[in-house]
CSV table of C-alpha atoms in Angstrom, one decimal:
chain,number,residue,atom,x,y,z
A,17,MET,CA,-5.9,13.5,-19.1
A,18,THR,CA,-2.0,13.8,-18.5
A,19,LYS,CA,0.2,11.8,-16.1
A,20,LYS,CA,1.2,15.1,-14.3
A,21,THR,CA,-2.6,16.1,-14.2
A,22,ILE,CA,-3.4,12.6,-12.7
A,23,ARG,CA,-0.8,12.9,-10.3
A,24,ALA,CA,-2.1,16.2,-8.6
A,25,GLU,CA,-5.7,14.8,-8.5
A,26,VAL,CA,-4.4,11.6,-7.0
A,27,ALA,CA,-2.4,13.9,-4.6
A,28,GLY,CA,-5.8,15.7,-3.8
A,29,ARG,CA,-7.5,12.3,-3.1
A,30,VAL,CA,-4.8,11.2,-0.9
A,31,LYS,CA,-4.9,13.9,1.4
A,32,ASN,CA,-8.8,13.4,2.0
A,33,LEU,CA,-8.3,9.7,2.5
A,34,SER,CA,-8.9,9.0,6.5
A,35,PRO,CA,-6.2,8.3,8.8
A,36,VAL,CA,-7.7,5.0,9.8
A,37,TYR,CA,-8.5,3.9,6.2
A,38,CYS,CA,-5.1,4.3,5.4
A,39,ARG,CA,-3.7,2.5,8.6
A,40,GLU,CA,-6.3,-0.3,8.1
A,41,ALA,CA,-5.7,-0.8,4.1
A,42,ASP,CA,-1.8,-0.7,4.5
A,43,ALA,CA,-1.8,-3.1,7.2
A,44,ALA,CA,-4.1,-5.7,5.0
A,45,ILE,CA,-2.1,-5.1,1.7
A,46,CYS,CA,1.0,-5.9,3.7
A,47,ARG,CA,-0.6,-9.1,5.3
A,48,CYS,CA,-1.8,-9.6,1.3
A,49,VAL,CA,1.6,-10.1,0.3
A,50,THR,CA,3.3,-11.8,2.9
A,51,GLN,CA,0.5,-14.4,2.7
A,52,SER,CA,1.3,-15.1,-1.3
A,53,ALA,CA,3.1,-17.5,-3.1
A,54,LEU,CA,5.0,-14.9,-4.4
A,55,TYR,CA,6.6,-13.8,-1.3
A,56,ARG,CA,6.8,-17.0,0.6
A,57,ASN,CA,9.0,-18.5,-3.0
A,58,ALA,CA,11.1,-15.2,-3.2
A,59,ARG,CA,14.5,-15.4,-1.3
A,60,THR,CA,15.6,-12.0,-2.2
A,61,ILE,CA,12.9,-8.9,-2.1
A,62,LEU,CA,13.3,-5.9,-3.3
A,63,CYS,CA,10.7,-3.2,-1.2
A,64,TYR,CA,10.7,0.1,-0.3
A,65,VAL,CA,10.0,2.2,2.4
A,66,GLY,CA,6.7,4.0,2.1
A,67,THR,CA,6.4,7.8,2.3
A,68,ALA,CA,3.4,9.6,4.2
A,69,ARG,CA,1.4,9.6,0.6
A,70,GLU,CA,2.5,6.0,0.2
A,71,ILE,CA,1.6,2.3,1.6
A,72,ASP,CA,3.5,1.9,4.8
A,73,THR,CA,5.6,-1.3,4.3
A,74,SER,CA,7.3,-1.4,7.7
A,75,ALA,CA,5.3,-4.6,8.7
A,76,LEU,CA,6.2,-5.8,5.2
A,77,LEU,CA,9.7,-5.0,5.8
A,78,HIS,CA,9.9,-6.4,9.2
A,79,ALA,CA,8.3,-9.4,8.0
A,80,ALA,CA,11.0,-10.1,5.4
A,81,LEU,CA,13.6,-9.5,8.0
A,82,GLU,CA,12.2,-11.9,10.4
A,83,ASP,CA,11.4,-14.6,8.2
A,84,GLY,CA,15.3,-14.7,7.1
A,85,LYS,CA,14.8,-13.1,3.6
A,86,THR,CA,17.3,-11.5,1.5
A,87,LEU,CA,16.0,-7.6,1.7
A,88,VAL,CA,17.1,-5.1,-0.4
A,89,LEU,CA,15.7,-1.1,-0.8
A,90,PRO,CA,16.4,1.1,-3.4
A,91,LEU,CA,19.3,3.7,-3.1
A,92,CYS,CA,19.4,6.6,-5.5
A,93,VAL,CA,22.8,7.2,-6.7
A,94,GLU,CA,21.8,10.0,-9.3
A,95,LYS,CA,19.1,11.3,-10.9
A,96,GLY,CA,16.9,8.8,-12.4
A,97,VAL,CA,19.4,5.8,-11.4
A,98,MET,CA,18.7,3.2,-8.6
A,99,GLU,CA,20.6,0.5,-7.1
A,100,ALA,CA,19.3,-2.5,-4.8
A,101,ARG,CA,21.2,-2.3,-1.5
A,102,GLN,CA,21.0,-5.3,1.2
A,103,ILE,CA,20.0,-4.1,4.6
A,104,ALA,CA,20.3,-6.5,8.0
A,105,GLY,CA,17.9,-4.6,9.6
A,106,LEU,CA,16.3,-1.1,9.9
A,107,GLY,CA,19.0,0.3,11.4
A,108,ASP,CA,20.9,0.1,7.9
A,109,LEU,CA,18.7,3.1,6.7
A,110,VAL,CA,19.4,7.0,6.8
A,111,SER,CA,17.7,9.9,5.0
A,112,GLY,CA,18.5,9.7,1.5
A,113,ARG,CA,17.7,11.6,-1.7
A,114,TYR,CA,14.3,13.3,-1.1
A,115,GLY,CA,14.3,12.7,2.5
A,116,ILE,CA,13.2,9.1,1.9
A,117,LEU,CA,14.9,6.5,4.1
A,118,ALA,CA,17.4,4.5,2.0
A,119,PRO,CA,20.2,2.3,2.8
A,120,ARG,CA,23.6,3.3,4.0
A,121,LEU,CA,26.1,3.7,1.2
A,122,ASP,CA,28.0,0.9,2.5
A,123,CYS,CA,25.4,-1.6,2.3
A,124,PRO,CA,25.8,-4.4,0.0
A,125,ARG,CA,24.9,-3.9,-3.6
A,126,LEU,CA,23.1,-6.9,-5.3
A,127,GLU,CA,22.4,-7.2,-9.1
A,128,PRO,CA,19.0,-6.9,-10.4
A,129,GLU,CA,19.0,-10.6,-11.6
A,130,ALA,CA,19.6,-11.7,-8.2
A,131,ILE,CA,16.0,-10.4,-7.3
A,132,ASP,CA,13.1,-12.7,-6.7
A,133,LEU,CA,10.3,-10.3,-6.2
A,134,ALA,CA,10.2,-6.6,-6.4
A,135,VAL,CA,7.3,-4.7,-4.5
A,136,VAL,CA,7.1,-1.4,-6.3
A,137,PRO,CA,5.3,2.0,-4.9
A,138,CYS,CA,2.9,3.7,-7.2
A,139,CYS,CA,1.0,7.4,-7.5
A,140,ALA,CA,-2.0,5.2,-8.6
A,141,ALA,CA,-2.4,1.7,-10.5
A,142,GLY,CA,-4.8,-0.3,-12.6
A,143,ASN,CA,-5.7,-3.6,-12.9
A,144,ASP,CA,-4.1,-4.0,-16.1
A,145,GLY,CA,-0.9,-3.7,-14.8
A,146,ARG,CA,-0.5,0.0,-15.6
A,147,ARG,CA,1.3,1.7,-12.7
A,148,LEU,CA,1.8,5.5,-12.7
A,149,GLY,CA,4.9,6.6,-10.5
A,150,TYR,CA,5.9,9.9,-9.2
A,151,GLY,CA,7.9,11.0,-12.6
A,152,GLY,CA,11.3,10.0,-11.8
A,153,GLY,CA,11.6,6.9,-13.8
A,154,TYR,CA,13.8,4.9,-11.4
A,155,TYR,CA,11.7,1.9,-11.3
A,156,ASP,CA,11.2,2.0,-15.0
A,157,ARG,CA,14.8,1.8,-15.7
A,158,TYR,CA,15.5,-0.6,-13.2
A,159,LEU,CA,12.7,-3.3,-13.3
A,160,PRO,CA,13.9,-4.4,-17.1
A,161,ARG,CA,17.0,-5.4,-15.6
A,162,THR,CA,15.7,-8.1,-13.1
A,163,ARG,CA,14.0,-11.4,-13.8
A,164,CYS,CA,11.4,-11.4,-11.4
A,165,PRO,CA,7.8,-10.4,-11.0
A,166,ALA,CA,6.8,-6.8,-10.4
A,167,LEU,CA,4.2,-6.6,-7.3
A,168,VAL,CA,2.8,-2.8,-7.2
A,169,LEU,CA,0.9,-1.5,-3.9
A,170,CYS,CA,-1.9,0.5,-4.2
A,171,ARG,CA,-4.9,1.6,-1.8
A,172,GLY,CA,-8.2,0.5,-3.4
A,173,GLN,CA,-9.6,4.0,-3.5
A,174,LEU,CA,-6.7,5.1,-5.3
A,175,VAL,CA,-6.9,2.2,-8.2
A,176,ARG,CA,-7.6,3.6,-11.2
A,177,GLU,CA,-8.3,2.3,-15.0
A,178,GLY,CA,-7.0,3.7,-18.1
A,179,LEU,CA,-3.8,4.9,-16.8
A,180,PRO,CA,-1.7,6.8,-19.7
A,181,VAL,CA,1.2,4.9,-20.6
A,182,GLU,CA,4.7,5.5,-22.6
A,183,ALA,CA,6.8,2.9,-24.4
A,184,HIS,CA,9.1,3.5,-21.8
A,185,ASP,CA,6.8,2.6,-18.8
A,186,VAL,CA,7.1,-1.0,-17.3
A,187,PRO,CA,3.7,-3.0,-16.6
A,188,MET,CA,3.4,-4.8,-13.1
A,189,ASP,CA,2.3,-8.4,-13.1
A,190,TYR,CA,0.8,-8.0,-9.8
A,191,LEU,CA,-1.3,-5.6,-8.0
A,192,ALA,CA,-2.0,-5.9,-4.1
A,193,THR,CA,-4.9,-3.9,-2.3
A,194,GLU,CA,-6.8,-4.2,0.7
A,195,LYS,CA,-9.0,-6.6,-1.0
A,196,GLY,CA,-6.1,-9.0,-2.5
A,197,LEU,CA,-3.7,-9.7,-4.9
A,198,THR,CA,-4.4,-9.3,-8.4
A,199,ALA,CA,-2.8,-10.9,-11.4
A,200,CYS,CA,-2.7,-8.1,-13.8
A,201,GLN,CA,-4.5,-8.1,-17.1
A,202,ARG,CA,-1.8,-6.7,-19.4
A,203,ALA,CA,-3.6,-4.5,-21.7
């Protein structure tokens, strides 16, 4: 199957997930992350604001701010290019590209090398570290510039093995689902 076909299939599956399952799974995923050594040992965390089809990361964002972490979020500055901008609170977020909440333009930019943990969204992911994004390539261009572990968040019902990969696809180091955190067995 092509990436485009899988994205369409997963989008249909997401629409059929119960809201109760999504809320409970998302809360469990955020707890899984905040209770991990990866999170505890990270001073600077790159995370994202989940859209309706993604994990609701609000609990994770609140925890990072309350725990005194340096929290950076992606700001899409042009097609396929993102920067990490530090926020002091959720009031620093505005509607950005694609209608996704993003840091204000005046939020400080951090270099990729300053990030200790990258929390990454997906359309689907596998235990082998394969991640299917949404096709923009933002994270695949950004993550190679970091020196930190990449942790993908995925509801268990959307985990899928044998996802197609291309040379530019960056493998994930860890997968977090509502069942727990898994060190990826890279294919």
